[in-house]
CSV table of C-alpha atoms in Angstrom, one decimal:
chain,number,residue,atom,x,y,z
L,228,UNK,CA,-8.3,-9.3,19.8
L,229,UNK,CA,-6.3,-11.7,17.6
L,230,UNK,CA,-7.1,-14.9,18.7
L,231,UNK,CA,-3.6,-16.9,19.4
L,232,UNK,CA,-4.3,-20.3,16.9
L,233,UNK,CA,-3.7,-17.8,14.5
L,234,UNK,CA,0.1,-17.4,15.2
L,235,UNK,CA,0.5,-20.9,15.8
L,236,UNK,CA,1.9,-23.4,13.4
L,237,UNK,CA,3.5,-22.6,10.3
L,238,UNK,CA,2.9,-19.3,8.4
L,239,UNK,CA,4.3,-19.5,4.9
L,240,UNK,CA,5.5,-16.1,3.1
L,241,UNK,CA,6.6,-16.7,-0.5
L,242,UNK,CA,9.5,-14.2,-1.7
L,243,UNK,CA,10.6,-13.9,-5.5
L,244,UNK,CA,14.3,-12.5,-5.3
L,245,UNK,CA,14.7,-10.9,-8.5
L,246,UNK,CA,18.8,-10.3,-9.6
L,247,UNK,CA,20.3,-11.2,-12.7
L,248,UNK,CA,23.4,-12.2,-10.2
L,249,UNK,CA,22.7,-14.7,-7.2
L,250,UNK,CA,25.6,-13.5,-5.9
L,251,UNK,CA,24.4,-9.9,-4.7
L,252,UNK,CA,21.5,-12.0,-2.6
L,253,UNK,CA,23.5,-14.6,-1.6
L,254,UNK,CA,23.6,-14.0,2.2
L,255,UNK,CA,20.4,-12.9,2.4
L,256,UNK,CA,18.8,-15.8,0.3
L,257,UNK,CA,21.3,-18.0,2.8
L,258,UNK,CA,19.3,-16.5,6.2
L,259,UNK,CA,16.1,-17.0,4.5
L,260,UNK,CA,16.6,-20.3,3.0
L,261,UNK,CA,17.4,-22.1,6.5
L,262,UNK,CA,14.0,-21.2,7.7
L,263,UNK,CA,10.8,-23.4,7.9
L,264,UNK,CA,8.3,-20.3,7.1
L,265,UNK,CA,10.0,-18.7,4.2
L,266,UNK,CA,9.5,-20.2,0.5
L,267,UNK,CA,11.9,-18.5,-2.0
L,268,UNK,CA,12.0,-18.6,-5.9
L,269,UNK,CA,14.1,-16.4,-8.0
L,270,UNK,CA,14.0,-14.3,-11.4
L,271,UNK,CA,17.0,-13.5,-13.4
L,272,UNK,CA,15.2,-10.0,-14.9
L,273,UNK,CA,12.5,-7.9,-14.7
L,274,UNK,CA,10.3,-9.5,-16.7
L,275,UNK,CA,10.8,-13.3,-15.9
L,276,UNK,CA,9.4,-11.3,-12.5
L,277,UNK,CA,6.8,-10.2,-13.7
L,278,UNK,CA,5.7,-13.3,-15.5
L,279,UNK,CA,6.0,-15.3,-12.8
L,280,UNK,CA,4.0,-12.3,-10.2
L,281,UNK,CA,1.0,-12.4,-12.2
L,282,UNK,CA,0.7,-16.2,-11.5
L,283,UNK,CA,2.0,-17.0,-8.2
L,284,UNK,CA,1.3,-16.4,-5.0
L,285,UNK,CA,3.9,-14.1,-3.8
L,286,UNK,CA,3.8,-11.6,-0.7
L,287,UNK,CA,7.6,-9.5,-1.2
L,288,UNK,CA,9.7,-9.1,-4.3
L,289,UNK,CA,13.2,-8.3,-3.5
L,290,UNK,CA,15.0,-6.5,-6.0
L,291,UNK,CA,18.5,-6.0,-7.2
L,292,UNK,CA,19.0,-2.3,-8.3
L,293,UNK,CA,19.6,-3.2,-12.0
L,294,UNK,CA,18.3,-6.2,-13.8
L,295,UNK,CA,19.6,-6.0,-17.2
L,296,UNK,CA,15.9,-4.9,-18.4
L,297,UNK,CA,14.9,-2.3,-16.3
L,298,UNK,CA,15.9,-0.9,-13.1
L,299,UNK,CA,14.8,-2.4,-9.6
L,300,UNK,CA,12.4,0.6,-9.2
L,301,UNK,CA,10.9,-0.2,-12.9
L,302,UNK,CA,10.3,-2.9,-12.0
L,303,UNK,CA,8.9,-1.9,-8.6
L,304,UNK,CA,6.9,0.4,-10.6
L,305,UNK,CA,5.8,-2.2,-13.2
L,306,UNK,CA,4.5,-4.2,-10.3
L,307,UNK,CA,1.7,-2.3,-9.6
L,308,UNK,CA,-0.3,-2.9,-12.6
L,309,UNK,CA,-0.1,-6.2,-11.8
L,310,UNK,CA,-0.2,-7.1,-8.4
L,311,UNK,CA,-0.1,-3.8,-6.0
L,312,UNK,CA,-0.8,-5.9,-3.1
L,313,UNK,CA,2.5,-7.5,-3.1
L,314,UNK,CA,4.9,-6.0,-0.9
L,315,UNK,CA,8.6,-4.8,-2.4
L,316,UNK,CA,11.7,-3.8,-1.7
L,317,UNK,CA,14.6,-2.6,-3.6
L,318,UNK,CA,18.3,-2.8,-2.9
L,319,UNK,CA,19.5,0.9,-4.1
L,320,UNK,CA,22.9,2.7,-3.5
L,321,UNK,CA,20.6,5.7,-3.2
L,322,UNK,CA,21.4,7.8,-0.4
L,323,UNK,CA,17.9,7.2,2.2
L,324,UNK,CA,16.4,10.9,0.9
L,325,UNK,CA,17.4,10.3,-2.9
L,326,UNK,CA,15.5,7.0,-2.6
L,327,UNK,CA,12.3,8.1,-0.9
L,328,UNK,CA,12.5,10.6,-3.6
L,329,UNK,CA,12.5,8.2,-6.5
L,330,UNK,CA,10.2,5.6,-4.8
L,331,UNK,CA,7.7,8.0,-4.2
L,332,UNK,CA,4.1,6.4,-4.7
L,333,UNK,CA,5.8,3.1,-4.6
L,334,UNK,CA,4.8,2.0,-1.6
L,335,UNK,CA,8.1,0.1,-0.9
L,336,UNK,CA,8.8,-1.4,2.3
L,337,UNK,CA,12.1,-0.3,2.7
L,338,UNK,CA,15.2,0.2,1.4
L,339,UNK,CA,18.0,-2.3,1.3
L,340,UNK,CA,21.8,-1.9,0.7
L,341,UNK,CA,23.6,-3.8,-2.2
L,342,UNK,CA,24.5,-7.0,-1.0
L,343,UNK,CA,22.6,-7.0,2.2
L,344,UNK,CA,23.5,-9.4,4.9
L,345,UNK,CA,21.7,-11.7,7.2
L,346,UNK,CA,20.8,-9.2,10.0
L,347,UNK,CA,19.0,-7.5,7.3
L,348,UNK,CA,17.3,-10.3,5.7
L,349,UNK,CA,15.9,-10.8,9.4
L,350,UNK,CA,14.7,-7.7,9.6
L,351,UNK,CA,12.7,-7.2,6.5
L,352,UNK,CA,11.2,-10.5,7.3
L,353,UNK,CA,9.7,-9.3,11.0
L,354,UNK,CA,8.7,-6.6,9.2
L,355,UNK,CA,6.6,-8.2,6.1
L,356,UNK,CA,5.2,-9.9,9.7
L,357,UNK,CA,4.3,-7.1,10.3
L,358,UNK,CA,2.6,-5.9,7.8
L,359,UNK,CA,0.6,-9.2,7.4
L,360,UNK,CA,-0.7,-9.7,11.2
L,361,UNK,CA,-1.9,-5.7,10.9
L,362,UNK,CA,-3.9,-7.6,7.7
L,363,UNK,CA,-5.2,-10.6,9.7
L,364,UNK,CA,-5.8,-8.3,12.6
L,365,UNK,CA,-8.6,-6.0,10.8
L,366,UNK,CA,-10.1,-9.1,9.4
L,367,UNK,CA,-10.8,-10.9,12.3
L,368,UNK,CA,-11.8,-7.8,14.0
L,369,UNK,CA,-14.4,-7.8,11.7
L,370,UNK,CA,-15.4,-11.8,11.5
S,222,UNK,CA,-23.7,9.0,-6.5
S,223,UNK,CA,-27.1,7.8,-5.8
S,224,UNK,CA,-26.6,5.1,-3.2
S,225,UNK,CA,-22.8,4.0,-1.9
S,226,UNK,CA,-20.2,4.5,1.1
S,227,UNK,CA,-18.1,7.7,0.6
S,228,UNK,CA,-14.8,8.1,2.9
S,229,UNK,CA,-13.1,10.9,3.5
S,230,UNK,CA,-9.4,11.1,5.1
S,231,UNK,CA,-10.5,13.5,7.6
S,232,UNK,CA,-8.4,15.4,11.1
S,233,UNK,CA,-9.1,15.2,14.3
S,234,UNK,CA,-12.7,13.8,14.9
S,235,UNK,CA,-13.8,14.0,11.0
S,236,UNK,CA,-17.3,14.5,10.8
S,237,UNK,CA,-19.6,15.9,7.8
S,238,UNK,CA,-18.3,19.8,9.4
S,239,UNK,CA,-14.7,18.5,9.7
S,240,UNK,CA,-11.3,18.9,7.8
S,241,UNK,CA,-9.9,17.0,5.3
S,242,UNK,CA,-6.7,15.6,5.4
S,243,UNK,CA,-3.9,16.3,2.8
S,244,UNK,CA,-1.9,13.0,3.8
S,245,UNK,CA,-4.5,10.1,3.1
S,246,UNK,CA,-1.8,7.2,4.4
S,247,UNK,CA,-1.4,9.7,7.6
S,248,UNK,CA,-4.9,10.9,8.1
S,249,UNK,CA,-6.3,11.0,12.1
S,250,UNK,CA,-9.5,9.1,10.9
S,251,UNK,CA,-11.3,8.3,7.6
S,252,UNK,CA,-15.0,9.9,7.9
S,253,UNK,CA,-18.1,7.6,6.1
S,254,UNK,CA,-21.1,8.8,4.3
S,255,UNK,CA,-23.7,6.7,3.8
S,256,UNK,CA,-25.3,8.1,0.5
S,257,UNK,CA,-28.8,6.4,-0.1
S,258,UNK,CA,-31.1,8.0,-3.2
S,259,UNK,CA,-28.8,10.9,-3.3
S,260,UNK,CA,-29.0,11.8,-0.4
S,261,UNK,CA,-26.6,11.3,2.8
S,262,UNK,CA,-28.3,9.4,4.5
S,263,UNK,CA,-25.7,8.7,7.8
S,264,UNK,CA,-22.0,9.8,8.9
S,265,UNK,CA,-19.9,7.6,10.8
S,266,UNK,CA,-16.5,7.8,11.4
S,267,UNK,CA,-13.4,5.1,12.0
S,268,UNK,CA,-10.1,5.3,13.1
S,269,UNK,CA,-7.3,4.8,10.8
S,270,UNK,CA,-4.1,2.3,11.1
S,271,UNK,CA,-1.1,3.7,12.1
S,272,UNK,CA,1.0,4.4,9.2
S,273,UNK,CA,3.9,1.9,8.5
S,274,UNK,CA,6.6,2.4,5.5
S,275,UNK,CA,5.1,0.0,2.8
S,276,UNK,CA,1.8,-0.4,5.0
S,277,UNK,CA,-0.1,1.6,1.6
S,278,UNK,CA,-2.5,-1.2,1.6
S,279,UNK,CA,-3.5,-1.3,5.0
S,280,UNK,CA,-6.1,1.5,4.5
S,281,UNK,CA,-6.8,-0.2,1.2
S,282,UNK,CA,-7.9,-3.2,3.2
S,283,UNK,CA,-9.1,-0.8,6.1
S,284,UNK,CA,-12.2,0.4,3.7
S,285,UNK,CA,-12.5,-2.1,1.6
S,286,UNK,CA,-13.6,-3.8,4.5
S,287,UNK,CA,-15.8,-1.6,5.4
S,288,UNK,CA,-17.8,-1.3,2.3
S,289,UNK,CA,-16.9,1.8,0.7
S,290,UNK,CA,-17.4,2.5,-2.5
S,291,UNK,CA,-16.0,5.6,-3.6
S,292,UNK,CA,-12.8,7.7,-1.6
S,293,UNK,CA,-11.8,12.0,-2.1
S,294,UNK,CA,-8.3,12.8,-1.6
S,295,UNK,CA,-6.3,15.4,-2.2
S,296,UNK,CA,-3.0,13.3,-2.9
S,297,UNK,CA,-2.3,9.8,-3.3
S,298,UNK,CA,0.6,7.4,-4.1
S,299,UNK,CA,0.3,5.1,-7.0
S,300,UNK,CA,0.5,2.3,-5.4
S,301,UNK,CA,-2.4,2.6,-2.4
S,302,UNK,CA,-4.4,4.0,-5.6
S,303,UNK,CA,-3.6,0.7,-7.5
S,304,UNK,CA,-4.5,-0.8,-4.8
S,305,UNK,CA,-8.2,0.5,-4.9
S,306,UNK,CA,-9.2,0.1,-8.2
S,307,UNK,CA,-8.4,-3.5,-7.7
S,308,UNK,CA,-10.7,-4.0,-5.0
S,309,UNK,CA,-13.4,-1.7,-6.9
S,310,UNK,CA,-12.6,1.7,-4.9
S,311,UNK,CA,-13.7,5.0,-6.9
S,312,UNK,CA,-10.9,7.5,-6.2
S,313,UNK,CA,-12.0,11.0,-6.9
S,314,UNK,CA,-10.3,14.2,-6.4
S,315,UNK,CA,-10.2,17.6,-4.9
S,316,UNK,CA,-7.1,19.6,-4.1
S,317,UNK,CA,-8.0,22.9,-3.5
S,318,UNK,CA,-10.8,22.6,-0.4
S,319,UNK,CA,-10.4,21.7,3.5
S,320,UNK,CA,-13.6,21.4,4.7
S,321,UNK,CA,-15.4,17.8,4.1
S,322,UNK,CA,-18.7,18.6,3.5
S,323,UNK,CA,-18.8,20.5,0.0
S,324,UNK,CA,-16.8,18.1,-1.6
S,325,UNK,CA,-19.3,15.2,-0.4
S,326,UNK,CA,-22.3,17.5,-1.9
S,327,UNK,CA,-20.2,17.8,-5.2
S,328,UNK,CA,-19.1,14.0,-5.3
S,329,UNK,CA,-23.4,13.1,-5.0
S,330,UNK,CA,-24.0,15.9,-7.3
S,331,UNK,CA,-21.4,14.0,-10.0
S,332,UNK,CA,-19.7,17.3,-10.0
S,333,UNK,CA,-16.2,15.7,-9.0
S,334,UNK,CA,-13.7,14.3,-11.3
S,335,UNK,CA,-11.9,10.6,-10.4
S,336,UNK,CA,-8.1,11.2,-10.1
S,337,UNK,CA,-6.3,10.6,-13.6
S,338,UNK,CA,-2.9,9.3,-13.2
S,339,UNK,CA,-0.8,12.4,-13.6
S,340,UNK,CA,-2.3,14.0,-10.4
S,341,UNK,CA,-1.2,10.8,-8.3
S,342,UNK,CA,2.0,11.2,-6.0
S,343,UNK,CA,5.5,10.0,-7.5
S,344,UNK,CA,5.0,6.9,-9.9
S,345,UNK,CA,5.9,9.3,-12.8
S,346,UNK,CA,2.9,11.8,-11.5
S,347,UNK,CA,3.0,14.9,-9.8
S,348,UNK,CA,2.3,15.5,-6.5
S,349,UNK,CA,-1.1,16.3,-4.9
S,350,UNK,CA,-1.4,18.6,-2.0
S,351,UNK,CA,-4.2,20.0,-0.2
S,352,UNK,CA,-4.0,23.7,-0.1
């Protein structure tokens, strides 16, 4: 059983939004950037990201589709050699079967529309949540 | 091997006389074997995680946790594989048998290979299935 002190108080997550265009993020980064538990940072391309993910602490990479220097799925790709715990997502105007196609072996968390909005942003945040009490949970079950 | 943890993504209730699994993310349970001086020495089993899009390290966590050293599968994505070799997880391969306990024998024995990277699911690789 989870003990409940875990939950309580603030639980940071660090995302890295990675688009050479703010603009494509900018309701998303807008939900996120209101709340108290979120840090964000941003990359302009690919590789600024992955400079800056094999030095920070960072627990989801959102993507743009196309960064100038690779695709979103490069870099998604690219990722794994250096961190492949981080969690990532990439926006894609892939139809849902053409994307789970191409991100096969990925790992990716999910797929996001170009440009997604706040409802979205809130969802891929409950569900990095997620992800990261299923973590704590077999940890403690084992303390 | 001559003294280590071996898992096994196994169906149903696993077990040295059980079935492999062909989905290791999807697998019912992963099945241990103690190996100590080459031989096995004690078979346990544990239930895995449900399965969650992007959950790939999840399991990664789920053995690592519980000490194992070395893993069979018959298909993997890159990234859960990725994830094992950084928290110093042997991932070996067999695609062609179901049942669990040759392939333990032949991992001991040194007679199975680790996966290379073109066997690995998506990530540029093809795709491993069991059977």
């Amino acid at each position: 059983m989870v003990p409940d002190n875990c939950y309580k108080g603030l639980i940071m997550f660090n995302l890295l939004l990675v688009t050479p265009d703010k603009n494509s993020l900018y309701d998303f980064a807008s939900c996120l950037e209101k709340r108290s538990d979120v840090g964000l940072s941003w990359a302009e391309s690919g590789n600024k990201a992955l400079a800056i993910l094999s030095t920070a602490s960072i627990d989801l990479v959102v993507t743009d589709e196309e960064l100038g220097d690779m695709s979103g799925l490069e870099l998604a790709f690219r990722l794994l050699s250096v961190n492949p715990l981080i969690n990532c997502v990439v926006l894609s105007s892939l139809s849902p079967e053409e994307y789970h196609e191409a991100g096969e072996g990925l790992g990716l968390m999910a797929q996001l529309p170009v440009q997604p909005d706040e409802n979205q942003a809130e969802e891929i945040l409950e569900r990095l949540k997620g992800l990261k009490r299923l973590s704590a949970e077999m940890n403690i079950d084992r303390a | 091997m001559k003294n280590g943890r071996i898992a096994i993504p196994s169906m149903e209730m696993g077990g040295l006389d059980g079935q492999r699994s062909g989905h290791f993310g999807h697998c019912d349970v992963f099945t241990l074997v103690d190996v100590e001086d080459g031989g096995i020495k004690r078979v346990t089993t544990i239930s895995n995680q449900e399965h969650v899009q992007g959950g790939c390290m999840v399991p990664v966590n789920l053995l690592s946790g519980h000490k194992v050293n070395a893993l069979v599968v018959g298909g993997i994505g890159m990234r859960p594989l990725m994830g094992f070799k950084q928290v110093g997880i042997d991932v070996y391969y067999d695609a062609t048998r179901p049942e669990i306990r040759p392939v333990v024998e032949d991992l001991i024995a040194g007679r199975l290979p680790m996966i290379e990277e073109d066997q690995v699911c998506g990530g540029g690789g093809g795709a491993g299935q069991l059977l």
